Amino acid sequence: MKIVVAAMLALLLSWSGAVAGAEVSLSIQEAKARHAARILALPGVVSVGIGRDAQGREVIVIGLDRARPDTQARLPAELEGYRVRVQVIGAVKAQ
Amino acid sequence: MAHDLDTVRAALAASRARLQPQAHVVATGVGYKTTRGARTDVLSIVCSVTEKMPLSSLAPRDRVPAAIDGIPTDVVATGVIRALQSRTARHRPAPGGVSIGHRAITAGTLGCLVRKGAQVFILSNNHVLANSNDARRGDAILQPGPHDGGRFPDDHIAELEDFVPISFAEPPSECGFARGLIALLNAGCRAITSNTRYRVVSIQPVGNRVDAAIARPLQPGLVKDEILEIGKISGPGSASLGTAIRKSGRTTGLTSGEVQQVDVDVNVQYGPGRLALFTDQLLAGPMSQGGDSGSAVLDGSNRLIGLLFAGSENSTIINRIEHVFSGLGVTL
């Protein structure tokens, strides 16, 4: 089962990579929109948004419910050329 | 030895940080010392405590010393000090920032007033005023909310007018029972040589933009067009990355923060196993807790930029006010 999932993920990643290579650059909003659903489906991912890093550059921010080494290992460092930052924000609940 | 006022003030300023963290000290100030019920002419550092306790029952670090830098102290029992206007109390007229709720929920926050034509409405969340879709137009809205002692009909302030339904996601179908059931059904189909087969699907969640609802006050005079500790809203605004924001809510009162993320897709829990996806949200640092839902969020110029509805240990999630207004067909 795990092997099947890994193979499907590899296929998905290579496919999205191929698409990225074939296109001119996307806006960060478009880059986020293209990948958000897939990333949100990973275990423990609660949010995907656009923020800034310490240098003021726009980055794609992925929020986790807690430290998730397995999920973190599967998250890319970049999406469509935009840097990705991962941060633990906790489970989000209606207040 | 008598000290002048400036000397005592300086001593207090230097020692305040040391006195206030003590659990039972609720206030410190300068005043004349009272000895055996009579006011003396001696200036002292007055420590107000919740209740007087025998020294022997206090840890040494919790004891107020008899003198600080040679200036006498005076310990006065004042009880717990509360803000004059408790946000969980009954308010008439009720401003933004106080407890409110549908009669079947616990309590949330009255955000602010909005308009549809000439009619004024209370704005808050769907899960505060409409019990997370489980409500009908005309349902009783209580101020304070039921958790804060609001009862029908005494605290009935408004009737539910309208809400934007929240689309909840079906939990991913990983349960063995469902799969077993489907296998059984498919075996049945094969047995009767039908070409039909059943499949377990997880329903594609639809992105929500707002958790919002409005309620019609029973009388216009029951509500007040301002927000506790913030005042009047100057107009509608729009937030972007880095916008400084404030909110006034039932549980944590007036708090401030900054928009750290925009264009946020986020999965929000509504009780155990109930999840809803929200898109195009604003994310700020921690500035809210349970019961603050429904708070109006304003920028530094008191422009209304959002409606607070969810959060985690390290975040606060806010609907953009543009989407709230278009979803409900209201304005300020």
Coordinates of C-alpha atoms in Angstrom, one line a residue:
Chain A
M1 CA 0.0 0.0 0.0
K2 CA 2.8 2.4 1.0
I3 CA 4.7 1.6 -2.2
V4 CA 1.6 2.4 -4.3
V5 CA 1.1 5.7 -2.6
A6 CA 4.8 6.6 -3.0
A7 CA 4.7 5.7 -6.7
M8 CA 1.6 7.8 -7.2
L9 CA 3.1 10.7 -5.4
A10 CA 6.4 10.4 -7.4
L11 CA 4.3 10.4 -10.6
L12 CA 2.3 13.5 -9.5
L13 CA 5.5 15.4 -8.5
S14 CA 7.2 14.6 -11.8
W15 CA 4.1 15.6 -13.7
S16 CA 3.8 18.9 -11.9
G17 CA 7.5 19.5 -12.4
A18 CA 7.2 18.9 -16.1
V19 CA 4.3 21.3 -16.3
A20 CA 6.3 23.9 -14.5
G21 CA 9.3 23.5 -16.8
A22 CA 7.1 24.0 -19.8
E23 CA 5.7 27.3 -18.8
V24 CA 6.7 30.9 -18.3
S25 CA 6.7 31.9 -14.6
L26 CA 3.4 31.9 -12.7
S27 CA 2.4 34.5 -10.1
I28 CA 2.8 33.3 -6.5
Q29 CA -1.0 33.2 -6.2
E30 CA -1.2 30.9 -9.3
A31 CA 1.6 28.8 -8.0
K32 CA -0.2 28.4 -4.6
A33 CA -3.5 27.7 -6.3
R34 CA -2.0 25.0 -8.5
H35 CA -0.6 23.0 -5.6
A36 CA -2.8 23.8 -2.6
A37 CA -5.3 21.0 -2.8
R38 CA -2.6 18.3 -3.1
I39 CA -0.6 19.8 -0.2
L40 CA -3.7 20.1 2.0
A41 CA -4.4 16.4 1.5
L42 CA -1.1 15.4 3.2
P43 CA -1.4 14.2 6.8
G44 CA -1.3 17.1 9.3
V45 CA -1.3 20.0 6.8
V46 CA -3.9 22.5 7.9
S47 CA -3.2 25.6 5.8
V48 CA -1.5 26.9 2.7
G49 CA -1.1 30.6 2.3
I50 CA 1.1 33.5 1.1
G51 CA 3.4 35.2 3.6
R52 CA 6.8 36.9 3.8
D53 CA 10.2 35.7 4.9
A54 CA 12.6 37.6 7.1
Q55 CA 13.9 39.4 4.0
G56 CA 10.4 40.6 3.0
R57 CA 10.1 38.2 0.0
E58 CA 6.8 36.6 -0.6
V59 CA 6.8 32.9 0.2
I60 CA 4.3 30.1 0.2
V61 CA 3.6 29.1 3.8
I62 CA 2.5 25.6 4.7
G63 CA 0.9 25.2 8.2
L64 CA 1.0 21.9 10.2
D65 CA -1.0 20.8 13.1
R66 CA 2.2 19.6 14.9
A67 CA 5.7 18.4 14.0
R68 CA 5.2 15.9 11.2
P69 CA 8.5 14.5 10.1
D70 CA 6.9 12.2 7.4
T71 CA 4.9 15.0 5.9
Q72 CA 7.7 17.5 6.2
A73 CA 10.0 15.1 4.2
R74 CA 7.4 15.1 1.4
L75 CA 7.1 18.9 1.2
P76 CA 9.1 20.7 -1.5
A77 CA 11.5 23.5 -0.8
E78 CA 10.1 25.4 -3.7
L79 CA 6.9 25.5 -5.8
E80 CA 7.1 26.9 -9.3
G81 CA 10.2 28.8 -8.2
Y82 CA 8.7 30.3 -5.1
R83 CA 10.3 29.4 -1.7
V84 CA 8.2 27.3 0.7
R85 CA 8.2 27.8 4.4
V86 CA 6.8 25.2 6.8
Q87 CA 5.5 26.2 10.2
V88 CA 3.6 24.5 13.0
I89 CA 0.5 26.5 13.7
G90 CA -1.5 23.9 15.6
A91 CA -5.0 22.5 14.8
V92 CA -7.3 25.3 13.6
K93 CA -10.7 25.2 15.4
A94 CA -13.8 27.4 15.1
Q95 CA -13.8 29.6 18.1
Chain B
M1 CA 10.5 58.6 59.3
A2 CA 8.3 60.4 56.8
H3 CA 9.1 60.4 53.1
D4 CA 8.0 62.8 50.4
L5 CA 5.7 61.7 47.6
D6 CA 8.4 61.6 44.9
T7 CA 10.6 59.3 47.0
V8 CA 7.7 56.9 47.5
R9 CA 6.7 57.0 43.9
A10 CA 10.3 56.2 42.8
A11 CA 10.5 53.3 45.3
L12 CA 7.2 52.0 44.0
A13 CA 8.3 52.3 40.3
A14 CA 11.4 50.3 41.2
S15 CA 9.6 47.6 43.0
R16 CA 6.3 47.2 41.1
A17 CA 7.6 44.5 38.8
R18 CA 8.6 42.5 41.9
L19 CA 5.2 43.0 43.7
Q20 CA 2.6 42.6 40.9
P21 CA 3.5 39.1 39.8
Q22 CA 2.6 37.7 43.2
A23 CA -0.6 35.8 42.7
H24 CA -2.7 37.7 45.2
V25 CA -1.5 41.3 44.6
V26 CA -4.0 42.9 42.2
A27 CA -2.9 46.5 42.4
T28 CA -0.1 48.7 43.8
G29 CA -0.1 52.4 44.4
V30 CA 0.9 55.2 46.8
G31 CA -1.3 56.2 49.7
Y32 CA -1.4 57.0 53.4
K33 CA -0.9 54.0 55.6
T34 CA -3.8 52.8 57.7
T35 CA -3.0 51.4 61.1
R36 CA -5.7 49.7 63.2
G37 CA -8.4 51.2 61.1
A38 CA -7.1 54.8 61.3
R39 CA -5.5 56.8 58.6
T40 CA -2.0 58.0 59.5
D41 CA 0.1 60.7 57.8
V42 CA 2.7 58.2 56.7
L43 CA 3.0 57.8 52.9
S44 CA 3.3 54.1 52.0
I45 CA 3.3 51.7 49.1
V46 CA -0.2 50.2 49.1
C47 CA -0.6 46.6 47.9
S48 CA -4.1 45.6 47.1
V49 CA -4.7 41.9 47.5
T50 CA -7.6 39.6 46.7
E51 CA -7.8 38.6 50.4
K52 CA -5.6 38.8 53.5
M53 CA -3.9 35.6 54.5
P54 CA -1.8 34.6 57.5
L55 CA 1.9 35.1 56.6
S56 CA 2.6 31.5 57.5
S57 CA 0.4 30.2 54.7
L58 CA 2.3 32.3 52.1
A59 CA 5.5 31.2 50.3
P60 CA 8.3 33.7 51.2
R61 CA 8.3 35.1 47.7
D62 CA 4.5 35.9 47.9
R63 CA 4.9 37.9 51.1
V64 CA 4.7 41.6 50.8
P65 CA 7.7 42.9 52.8
A66 CA 7.0 45.3 55.7
A67 CA 9.1 48.0 54.0
I68 CA 10.6 48.6 50.6
D69 CA 13.7 50.7 50.5
G70 CA 12.8 52.0 54.0
I71 CA 9.3 52.9 52.9
P72 CA 6.5 51.2 54.8
T73 CA 4.0 49.0 52.9
D74 CA 0.3 48.7 53.6
V75 CA -1.7 45.6 52.6
V76 CA -5.4 46.2 51.7
A77 CA -7.9 43.6 50.8
T78 CA -9.9 44.8 47.7
G79 CA -11.0 41.5 46.1
V80 CA -10.6 40.7 42.5
I81 CA -10.7 43.8 40.3
R82 CA -12.9 43.6 37.2
A83 CA -13.5 45.9 34.4
L84 CA -16.6 47.9 34.9
Q85 CA -18.2 46.5 31.8
S86 CA -17.8 42.8 31.8
R87 CA -18.0 41.5 28.2
T88 CA -20.0 38.4 29.4
A89 CA -22.6 40.6 31.1
R90 CA -26.0 41.8 29.8
H91 CA -25.6 45.0 27.8
R92 CA -28.5 47.3 26.7
P93 CA -27.8 48.8 24.4
A94 CA -25.3 46.1 23.4
P95 CA -22.1 47.3 21.6
G96 CA -19.7 45.2 19.5
G97 CA -17.3 43.0 21.5
V98 CA -19.7 41.5 24.0
S99 CA -21.1 37.9 24.4
I100 CA -23.9 36.8 22.1
G101 CA -25.2 33.5 20.8
H102 CA -28.0 31.5 19.3
R103 CA -30.0 29.9 22.1
A104 CA -28.6 26.4 21.2
I105 CA -24.9 27.4 21.3
T106 CA -22.4 28.4 24.1
A107 CA -21.3 31.9 23.4
G108 CA -19.5 34.0 20.8
T109 CA -18.9 37.7 20.1
L110 CA -21.2 40.4 18.7
G111 CA -19.1 41.8 15.9
C112 CA -20.7 45.0 14.8
L113 CA -23.8 46.5 13.2
V114 CA -24.4 46.3 9.4
R115 CA -27.2 47.5 7.2
K116 CA -29.4 46.2 4.4
G117 CA -31.3 49.2 3.1
A118 CA -32.5 51.1 6.2
Q119 CA -32.6 48.0 8.5
V120 CA -29.8 47.5 11.0
F121 CA -28.5 44.0 11.8
I122 CA -26.1 42.4 14.2
L123 CA -23.1 40.7 12.4
S124 CA -21.3 37.7 13.8
N125 CA -20.5 34.1 12.6
N126 CA -22.8 31.4 11.3
H127 CA -21.6 29.2 14.1
V128 CA -22.5 31.9 16.7
L129 CA -25.8 33.1 15.4
A130 CA -27.0 30.1 13.3
N131 CA -25.6 27.1 15.2
S132 CA -23.4 26.0 12.3
N133 CA -26.3 25.8 9.7
D134 CA -28.6 24.1 12.3
A135 CA -31.0 27.0 12.7
R136 CA -34.0 28.7 11.2
R137 CA -34.8 32.3 10.4
G138 CA -36.5 33.9 13.4
D139 CA -34.6 31.8 16.0
A140 CA -33.9 33.5 19.3
I141 CA -30.5 35.2 19.7
L142 CA -29.4 35.9 23.3
Q143 CA -27.1 38.5 24.8
P144 CA -25.2 37.4 26.7
G145 CA -24.9 33.9 25.1
P146 CA -26.3 30.9 27.0
H147 CA -22.8 29.9 28.4
D148 CA -22.7 33.4 30.0
G149 CA -26.1 33.0 31.7
G150 CA -28.2 34.4 28.8
R151 CA -31.8 32.9 29.1
F152 CA -34.9 33.1 27.0
P153 CA -36.9 35.2 27.0
D154 CA -35.2 37.7 29.5
D155 CA -32.0 38.1 27.4
H156 CA -33.6 37.8 24.0
I157 CA -32.1 40.6 21.9
A158 CA -32.5 39.6 18.2
E159 CA -33.9 37.1 15.7
L160 CA -31.7 35.2 13.2
E161 CA -32.2 36.9 9.8
D162 CA -29.8 35.1 7.4
F163 CA -26.6 33.1 7.2
V164 CA -24.2 31.9 4.6
P165 CA -24.3 28.1 4.9
I166 CA -21.0 26.4 5.7
S167 CA -20.1 23.5 3.4
F168 CA -18.6 20.7 5.5
A169 CA -16.2 18.1 4.2
E170 CA -17.0 14.5 4.6
P171 CA -14.2 12.8 6.6
P172 CA -11.9 10.8 4.4
S173 CA -13.4 7.4 4.0
E174 CA -10.6 5.2 5.5
C175 CA -12.9 3.2 7.8
G176 CA -12.9 -0.5 7.3
F177 CA -16.6 -0.7 7.9
A178 CA -17.5 1.4 4.8
R179 CA -15.1 -0.6 2.7
G180 CA -16.4 -3.9 4.0
L181 CA -20.0 -2.8 3.3
I182 CA -19.1 -1.8 -0.3
A183 CA -17.3 -5.1 -0.9
L184 CA -20.5 -6.9 0.3
L185 CA -22.7 -4.8 -2.0
N186 CA -20.4 -5.4 -5.0
A187 CA -20.4 -9.1 -4.2
G188 CA -24.2 -8.9 -4.3
C189 CA -24.1 -7.1 -7.6
R190 CA -21.8 -9.8 -9.1
A191 CA -24.1 -12.5 -7.7
I192 CA -27.1 -11.1 -9.6
T193 CA -24.8 -10.4 -12.6
S194 CA -25.5 -6.7 -12.5
N195 CA -23.0 -4.3 -14.2
T196 CA -23.4 -1.8 -11.4
R197 CA -20.6 -1.5 -8.8
Y198 CA -20.3 0.7 -5.7
R199 CA -17.2 2.7 -4.8
V200 CA -16.2 4.5 -1.6
V201 CA -15.6 8.2 -2.5
S202 CA -14.6 11.1 -0.3
I203 CA -16.7 14.0 -1.3
Q204 CA -14.7 16.8 -2.8
P205 CA -14.9 19.6 -0.2
V206 CA -16.1 23.0 -1.5
G207 CA -14.2 26.0 -0.3
N208 CA -16.0 28.4 2.0
R209 CA -15.2 32.0 2.1
V210 CA -17.1 33.1 5.2
D211 CA -18.6 31.9 8.5
A212 CA -21.1 34.7 8.7
A213 CA -24.7 35.5 9.8
I214 CA -26.9 38.4 10.7
A215 CA -29.6 38.9 13.2
R216 CA -32.4 41.5 13.4
P217 CA -32.5 43.3 16.8
L218 CA -36.0 43.2 18.3
Q219 CA -35.8 47.0 18.6
P220 CA -33.2 49.4 17.2
G221 CA -32.5 50.8 20.7
L222 CA -31.2 47.4 22.0
V223 CA -27.9 47.7 20.1
K224 CA -25.2 50.4 19.9
D225 CA -23.2 51.3 16.8
E226 CA -19.7 51.1 18.3
I227 CA -17.2 48.5 19.5
L228 CA -16.0 48.2 23.2
E229 CA -12.6 49.7 23.6
I230 CA -12.4 50.5 19.9
G231 CA -15.2 53.0 19.3
K232 CA -16.8 53.7 16.0
I233 CA -15.9 52.0 12.7
S234 CA -14.6 54.6 10.2
G235 CA -15.6 52.6 7.1
P236 CA -14.8 49.4 5.2
G237 CA -11.2 48.5 4.5
S238 CA -9.1 45.8 2.9
A239 CA -6.1 44.0 4.5
S240 CA -2.9 43.0 2.9
L241 CA 0.3 41.4 4.1
G242 CA 1.6 43.3 7.1
T243 CA -1.6 45.2 7.9
A244 CA -1.7 46.0 11.7
I245 CA -5.1 44.9 13.1
R246 CA -7.1 44.9 16.3
K247 CA -10.2 43.1 17.5
S248 CA -12.5 43.4 20.6
G249 CA -13.8 40.0 21.7
R250 CA -15.8 38.3 24.5
T251 CA -13.0 36.2 25.8
T252 CA -9.6 38.0 25.3
G253 CA -10.9 41.6 25.0
L254 CA -8.9 44.1 23.0
T255 CA -6.0 42.4 21.3
S256 CA -3.8 43.4 18.3
G257 CA -1.8 41.6 15.7
E258 CA -0.6 41.7 12.1
V259 CA -1.7 40.0 8.9
Q260 CA 1.0 37.4 8.4
Q261 CA -0.5 35.5 5.5
V262 CA -3.1 36.2 2.8
D263 CA -4.8 34.0 0.3
V264 CA -4.9 31.3 2.9
D265 CA -6.6 27.9 2.3
V266 CA -7.3 26.4 5.7
N267 CA -9.0 23.3 7.1
V268 CA -11.1 24.3 10.2
Q269 CA -12.5 21.9 12.8
Y270 CA -16.1 22.4 14.0
G271 CA -16.1 19.8 16.7
P272 CA -14.9 16.3 16.5
G273 CA -14.7 14.9 13.0
R274 CA -16.4 17.9 11.4
L275 CA -14.1 19.8 9.0
A276 CA -14.6 22.7 6.7
L277 CA -12.3 24.1 4.1
F278 CA -12.0 27.9 3.8
T279 CA -10.3 29.8 1.0
D280 CA -9.0 33.3 0.6
Q281 CA -8.6 33.8 4.4
L282 CA -6.4 36.2 6.4
L283 CA -4.0 34.6 9.0
A284 CA -2.7 36.6 11.9
G285 CA -0.7 35.6 15.0
P286 CA -2.4 34.4 18.2
M287 CA -4.9 37.1 19.2
S288 CA -8.1 35.1 20.1
Q289 CA -9.5 32.2 22.0
G290 CA -12.8 30.3 22.1
G291 CA -15.7 32.7 22.5
D292 CA -14.0 35.5 20.4
S293 CA -15.6 34.2 17.2
G294 CA -17.6 36.8 15.5
S295 CA -15.3 39.7 16.5
A296 CA -15.0 42.5 14.1
V297 CA -11.4 43.0 12.9
L298 CA -10.2 46.6 12.2
D299 CA -7.0 48.2 10.9
G300 CA -5.1 51.0 12.5
S301 CA -7.5 53.6 11.1
N302 CA -10.6 51.8 12.5
R303 CA -11.6 50.5 9.1
L304 CA -13.4 47.2 9.2
I305 CA -11.3 44.6 7.4
G306 CA -12.6 41.2 8.6
L307 CA -14.6 38.9 10.7
L308 CA -12.7 36.6 13.1
F309 CA -14.0 33.0 13.3
A310 CA -11.2 30.5 14.1
G311 CA -7.7 30.0 15.4
S312 CA -5.1 27.7 16.8
E313 CA -2.3 28.0 19.4
N314 CA -0.3 30.1 17.0
S315 CA -2.8 31.6 14.6
T316 CA -6.0 33.5 14.2
I317 CA -8.1 33.0 11.0
I318 CA -10.2 35.9 9.6
N319 CA -12.8 36.1 6.8
R320 CA -12.2 39.1 4.5
I321 CA -15.0 41.6 5.1
E322 CA -15.5 42.0 1.3
H323 CA -16.6 38.4 1.1
V324 CA -18.8 38.8 4.3
F325 CA -20.6 41.8 2.8
S326 CA -21.1 40.2 -0.6
G327 CA -22.2 36.8 0.9
L328 CA -24.9 38.5 3.1
G329 CA -25.7 41.4 0.8
V330 CA -25.0 44.0 3.6
T331 CA -23.0 47.2 4.0
L332 CA -21.8 49.2 7.0

